[in-house]
Short mmCIF file of C-alpha atoms in Angstrom, two decimals:
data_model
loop_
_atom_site.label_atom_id
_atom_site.label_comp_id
_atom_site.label_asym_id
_atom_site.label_seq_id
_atom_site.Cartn_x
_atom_site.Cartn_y
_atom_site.Cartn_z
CA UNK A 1 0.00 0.00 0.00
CA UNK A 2 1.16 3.68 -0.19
CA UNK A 3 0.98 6.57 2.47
CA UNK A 4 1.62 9.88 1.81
CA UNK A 5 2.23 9.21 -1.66
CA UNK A 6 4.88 6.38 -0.47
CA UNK A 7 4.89 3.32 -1.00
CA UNK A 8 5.34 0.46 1.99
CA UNK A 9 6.66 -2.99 1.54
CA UNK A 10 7.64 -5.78 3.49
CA UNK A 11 9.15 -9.57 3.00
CA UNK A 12 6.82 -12.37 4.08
CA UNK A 13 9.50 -16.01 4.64
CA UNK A 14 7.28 -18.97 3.96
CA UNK A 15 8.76 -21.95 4.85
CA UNK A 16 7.96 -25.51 2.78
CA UNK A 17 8.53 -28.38 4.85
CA UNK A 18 8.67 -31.61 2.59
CA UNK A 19 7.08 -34.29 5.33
CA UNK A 20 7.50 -37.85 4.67
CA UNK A 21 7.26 -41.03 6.33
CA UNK A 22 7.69 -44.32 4.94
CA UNK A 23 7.41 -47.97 6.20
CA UNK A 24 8.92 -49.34 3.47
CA UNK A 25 7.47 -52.67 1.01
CA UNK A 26 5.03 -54.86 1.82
CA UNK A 27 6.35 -58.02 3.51
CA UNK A 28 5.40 -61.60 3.44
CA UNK A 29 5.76 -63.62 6.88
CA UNK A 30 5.37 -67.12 7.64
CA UNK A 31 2.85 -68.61 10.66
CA UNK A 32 4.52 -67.25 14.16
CA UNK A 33 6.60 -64.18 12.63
CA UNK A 34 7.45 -61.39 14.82
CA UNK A 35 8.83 -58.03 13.29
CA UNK A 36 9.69 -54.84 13.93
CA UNK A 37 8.33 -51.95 11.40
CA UNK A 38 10.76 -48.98 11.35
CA UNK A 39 10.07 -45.49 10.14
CA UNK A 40 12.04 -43.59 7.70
CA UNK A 41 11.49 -39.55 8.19
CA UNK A 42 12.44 -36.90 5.95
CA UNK A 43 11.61 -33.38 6.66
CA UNK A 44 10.09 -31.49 9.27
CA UNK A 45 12.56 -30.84 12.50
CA UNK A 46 10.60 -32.93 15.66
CA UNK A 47 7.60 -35.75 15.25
CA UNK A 48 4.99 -37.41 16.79
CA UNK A 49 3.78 -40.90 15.49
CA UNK A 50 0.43 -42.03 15.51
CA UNK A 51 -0.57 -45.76 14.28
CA UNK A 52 -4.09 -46.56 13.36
CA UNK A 53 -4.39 -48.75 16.59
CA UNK A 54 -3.16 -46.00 18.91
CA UNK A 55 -0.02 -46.21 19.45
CA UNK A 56 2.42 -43.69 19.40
CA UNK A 57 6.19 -45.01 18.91
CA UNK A 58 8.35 -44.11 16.28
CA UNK A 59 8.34 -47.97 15.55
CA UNK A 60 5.97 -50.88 16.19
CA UNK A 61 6.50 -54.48 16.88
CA UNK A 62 3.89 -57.09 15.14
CA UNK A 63 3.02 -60.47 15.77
CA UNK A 64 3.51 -63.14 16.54
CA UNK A 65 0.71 -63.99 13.62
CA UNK A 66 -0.96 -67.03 14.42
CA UNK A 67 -3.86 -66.52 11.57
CA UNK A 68 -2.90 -66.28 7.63
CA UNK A 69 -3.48 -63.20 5.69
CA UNK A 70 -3.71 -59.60 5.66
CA UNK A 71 -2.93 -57.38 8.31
CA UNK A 72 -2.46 -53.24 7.60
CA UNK A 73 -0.49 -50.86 9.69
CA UNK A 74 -0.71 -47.27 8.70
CA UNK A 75 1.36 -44.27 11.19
CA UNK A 76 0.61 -40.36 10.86
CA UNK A 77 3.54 -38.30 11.65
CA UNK A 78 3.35 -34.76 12.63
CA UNK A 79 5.58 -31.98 12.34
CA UNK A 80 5.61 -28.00 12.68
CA UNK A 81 1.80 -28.75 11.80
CA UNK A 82 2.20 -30.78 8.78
CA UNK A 83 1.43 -34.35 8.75
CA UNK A 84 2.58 -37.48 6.13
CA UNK A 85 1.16 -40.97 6.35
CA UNK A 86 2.38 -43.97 5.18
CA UNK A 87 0.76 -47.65 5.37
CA UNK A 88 2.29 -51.19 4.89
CA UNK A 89 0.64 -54.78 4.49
CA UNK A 90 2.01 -57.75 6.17
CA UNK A 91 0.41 -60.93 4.94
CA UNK A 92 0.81 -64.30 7.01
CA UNK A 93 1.70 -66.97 4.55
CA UNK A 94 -0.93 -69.24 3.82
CA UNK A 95 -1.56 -72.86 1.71
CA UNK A 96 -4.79 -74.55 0.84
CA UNK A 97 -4.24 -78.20 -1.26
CA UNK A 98 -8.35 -77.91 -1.07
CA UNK A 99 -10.32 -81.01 -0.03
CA UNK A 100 -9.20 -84.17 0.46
CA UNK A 101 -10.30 -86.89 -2.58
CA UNK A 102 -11.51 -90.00 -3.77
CA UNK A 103 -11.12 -91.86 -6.44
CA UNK A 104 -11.20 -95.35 -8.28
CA UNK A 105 -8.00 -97.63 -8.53
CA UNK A 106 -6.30 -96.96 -11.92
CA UNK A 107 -7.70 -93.53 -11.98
CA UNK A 108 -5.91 -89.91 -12.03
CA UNK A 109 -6.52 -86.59 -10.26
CA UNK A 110 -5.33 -83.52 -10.04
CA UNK A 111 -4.03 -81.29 -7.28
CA UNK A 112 -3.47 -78.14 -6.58
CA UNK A 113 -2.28 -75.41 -3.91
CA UNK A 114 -3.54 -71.29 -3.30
CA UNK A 115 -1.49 -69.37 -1.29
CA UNK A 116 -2.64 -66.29 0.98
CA UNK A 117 -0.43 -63.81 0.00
CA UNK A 118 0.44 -62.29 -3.35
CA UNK A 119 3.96 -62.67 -4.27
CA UNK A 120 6.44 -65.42 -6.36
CA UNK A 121 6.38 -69.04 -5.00
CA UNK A 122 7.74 -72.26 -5.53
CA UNK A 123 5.86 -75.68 -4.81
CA UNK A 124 7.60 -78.78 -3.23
CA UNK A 125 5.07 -81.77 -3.27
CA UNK A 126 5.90 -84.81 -0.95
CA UNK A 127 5.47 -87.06 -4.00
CA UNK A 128 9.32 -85.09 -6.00
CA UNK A 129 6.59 -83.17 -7.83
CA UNK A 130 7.43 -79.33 -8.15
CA UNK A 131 4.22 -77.00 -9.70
CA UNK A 132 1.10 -75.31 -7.98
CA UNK A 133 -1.51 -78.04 -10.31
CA UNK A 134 -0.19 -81.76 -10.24
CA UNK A 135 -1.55 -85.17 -11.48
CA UNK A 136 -1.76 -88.41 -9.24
CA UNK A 137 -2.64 -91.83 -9.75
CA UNK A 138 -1.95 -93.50 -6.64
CA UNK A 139 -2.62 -97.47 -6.01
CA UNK A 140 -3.62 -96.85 -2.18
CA UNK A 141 -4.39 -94.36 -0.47
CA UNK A 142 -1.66 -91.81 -0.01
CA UNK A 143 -1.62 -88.18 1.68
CA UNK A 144 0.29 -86.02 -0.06
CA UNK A 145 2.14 -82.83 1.36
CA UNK A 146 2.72 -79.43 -0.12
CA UNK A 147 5.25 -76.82 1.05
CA UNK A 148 4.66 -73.10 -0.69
CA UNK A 149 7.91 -71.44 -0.56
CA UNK A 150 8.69 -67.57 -1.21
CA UNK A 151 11.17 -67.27 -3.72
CA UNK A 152 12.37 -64.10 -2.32
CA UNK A 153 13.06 -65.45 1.53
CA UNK A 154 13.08 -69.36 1.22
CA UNK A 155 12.91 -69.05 5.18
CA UNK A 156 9.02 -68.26 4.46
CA UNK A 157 7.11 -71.30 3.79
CA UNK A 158 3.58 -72.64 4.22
CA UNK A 159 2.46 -76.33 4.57
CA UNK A 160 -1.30 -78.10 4.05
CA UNK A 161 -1.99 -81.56 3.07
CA UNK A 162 -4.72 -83.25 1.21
CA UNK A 163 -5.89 -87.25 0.99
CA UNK A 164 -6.33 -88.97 -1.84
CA UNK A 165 -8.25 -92.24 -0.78
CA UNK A 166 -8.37 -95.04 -3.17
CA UNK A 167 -11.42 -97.58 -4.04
CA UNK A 168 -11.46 -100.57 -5.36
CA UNK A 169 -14.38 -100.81 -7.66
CA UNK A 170 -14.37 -104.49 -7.66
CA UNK A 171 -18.46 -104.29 -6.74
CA UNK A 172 -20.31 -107.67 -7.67
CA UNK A 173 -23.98 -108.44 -6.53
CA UNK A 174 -25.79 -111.43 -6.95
CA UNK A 175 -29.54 -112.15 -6.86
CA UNK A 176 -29.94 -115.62 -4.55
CA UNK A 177 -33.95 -116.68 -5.27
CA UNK A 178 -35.60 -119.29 -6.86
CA UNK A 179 -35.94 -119.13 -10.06
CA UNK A 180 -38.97 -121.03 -10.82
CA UNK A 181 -42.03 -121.01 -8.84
CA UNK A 182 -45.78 -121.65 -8.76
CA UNK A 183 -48.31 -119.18 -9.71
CA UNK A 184 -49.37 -117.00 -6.45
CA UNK A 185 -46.33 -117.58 -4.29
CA UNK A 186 -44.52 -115.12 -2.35
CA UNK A 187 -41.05 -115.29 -2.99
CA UNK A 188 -37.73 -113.77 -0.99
CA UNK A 189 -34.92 -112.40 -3.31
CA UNK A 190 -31.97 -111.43 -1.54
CA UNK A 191 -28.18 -110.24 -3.09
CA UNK A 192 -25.28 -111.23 -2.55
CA UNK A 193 -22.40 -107.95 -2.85
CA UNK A 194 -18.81 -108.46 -2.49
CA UNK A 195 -15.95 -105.90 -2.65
CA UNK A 196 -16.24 -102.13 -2.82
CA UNK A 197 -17.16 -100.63 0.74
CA UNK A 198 -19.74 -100.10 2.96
CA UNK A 199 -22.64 -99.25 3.19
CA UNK A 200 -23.75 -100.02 0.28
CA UNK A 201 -27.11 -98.61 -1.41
CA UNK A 202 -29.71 -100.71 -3.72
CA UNK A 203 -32.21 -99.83 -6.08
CA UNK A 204 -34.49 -102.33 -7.83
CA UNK A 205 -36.22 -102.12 -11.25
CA UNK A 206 -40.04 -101.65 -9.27
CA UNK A 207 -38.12 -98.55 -6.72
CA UNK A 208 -37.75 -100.62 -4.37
CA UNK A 209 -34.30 -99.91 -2.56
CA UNK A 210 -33.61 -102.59 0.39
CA UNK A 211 -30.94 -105.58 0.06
CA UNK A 212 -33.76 -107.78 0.17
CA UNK A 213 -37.36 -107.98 -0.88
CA UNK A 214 -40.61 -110.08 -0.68
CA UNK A 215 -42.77 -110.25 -4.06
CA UNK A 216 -45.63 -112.15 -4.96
CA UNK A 217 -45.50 -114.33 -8.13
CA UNK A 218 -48.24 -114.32 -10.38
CA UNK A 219 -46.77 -114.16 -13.86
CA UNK A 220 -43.10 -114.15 -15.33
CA UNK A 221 -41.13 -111.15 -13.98
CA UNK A 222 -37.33 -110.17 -14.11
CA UNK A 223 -36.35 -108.52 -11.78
CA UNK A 224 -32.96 -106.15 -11.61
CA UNK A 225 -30.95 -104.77 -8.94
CA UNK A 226 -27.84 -101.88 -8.93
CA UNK A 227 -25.68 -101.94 -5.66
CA UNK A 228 -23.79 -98.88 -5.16
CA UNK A 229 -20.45 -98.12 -3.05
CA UNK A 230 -17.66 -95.67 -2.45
CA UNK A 231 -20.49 -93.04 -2.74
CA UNK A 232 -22.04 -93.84 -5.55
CA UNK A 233 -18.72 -94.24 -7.51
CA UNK A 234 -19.06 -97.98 -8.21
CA UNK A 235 -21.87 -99.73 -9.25
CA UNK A 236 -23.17 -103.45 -9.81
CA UNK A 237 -25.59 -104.94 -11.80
CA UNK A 238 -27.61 -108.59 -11.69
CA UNK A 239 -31.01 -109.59 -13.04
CA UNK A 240 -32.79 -112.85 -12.50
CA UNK A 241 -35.84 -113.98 -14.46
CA UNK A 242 -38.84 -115.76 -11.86
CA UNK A 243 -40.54 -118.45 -14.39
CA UNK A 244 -44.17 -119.05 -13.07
CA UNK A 245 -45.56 -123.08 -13.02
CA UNK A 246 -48.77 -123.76 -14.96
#
């Protein structure tokens, strides 16, 4: 402004404080980790800390992790009344082979592993196999064990294990009945089932679904009966034909 037909001035200093804070990468830990996060300041002359659970060190200790997955941690620093934040993720390494299987002697399956965390891994089956997907055709039933390994820190692994149970679909019913009878008679027809497993499930060509039923004869019939096993994954078939006397 002027006075007097002078003219005033005067220097205003503004000061530009470049705050930072930073926690540095994301990390990957295995089951039982403990670590210390550290903060790396840059501007700013004094600070207070503030971490989104309360705390107020320049530094926080995590863990130990006893439950896989994510887990944030994000501090606001303050200085000559400017603040910087700065979060990191620490993910608790993880493995799921998925559920366990079943399948038929002579057969093949596949496998597989997920991991919790995001990253590079390597797979170490118990079987030599290396790879997250695998085949297997085992004769008996085997469990098989997978180890998920960061390929940045081999010190970080993760371990599940999945069963592979094996059936033997050697399933063979017989129908034990007479085969000829006289008109009008109630007959018994029972079966006979070898291998496979228990229990075993039956259906019959009129619904019926017992291991054995009563009928009453008055004309030719044939009757036919499945047996089922290893949850339905096996199956056995026998008919008889009941002649009627005249």
């Amino acid at each position: 402004g002027s006075i007097g037909g002078y003219t005033m001035t005067d220097d205003v200093v503004v000061t530009v404080i470049n705050l930072s804070v930073n926690l540095g990468p994301d990390k990957v830990v295995a089951l039982g980790d403990t670590l210390t996060i550290t903060t790396t300041v840059s501007g700013g002359t004094s600070y207070s800390y503030l971490w989104n659970d309360g705390t107020t060190n320049s530094y926080k200790k995590v863990g130990p992790f006893y439950t896989y997955g994510d887990n944030n941690y994000k501090v606001t620093i303050t200085s000559e009344g400017c603040n910087a934040t700065d979060d990191i993720n620490i993910c608790v390494l993880g493995a799921d082979a998925g559920s366990d299987k079943t399948i038929s002697s002579g057969e093949t399956t596949g496998l597989s592993v997920t991991q919790s965390c995001g990253g590079n891994y390597n797979y170490s089956w118990s079987n030599g196999s290396g790879g997250q997907v695998i085949n297997v055709s085992p004769t008996e039933t085997t469990t098989y064990i997978v180890t998920v390994i960061d390929k940045n820190d081999p010190t970080i692994t993760a371990v599940d294990t999945v069963v592979v149970y094996v059936t033997s679909c050697d399933l063979k019913i017989s129908i034990v009945s007479d085969s000829i009878v006289a008109k009008g008679t109630n007959i018994i027809l029972n079966t006979n089932v070898t291998g496979g497993s228990v229990p075993y499930s039956y259906i019959w060509n009129n619904g019926k679904n017992t291991s054995q039923i009563t009928e009453y004869i008055d004309e030719p019939t044939r009757y036919i009966v499945s047996v089922y096993s290893n949850n339905g994954e096996c199956i056995a078939v026998d008919s008889i034909d009941i002649c009627v006397l005249t």
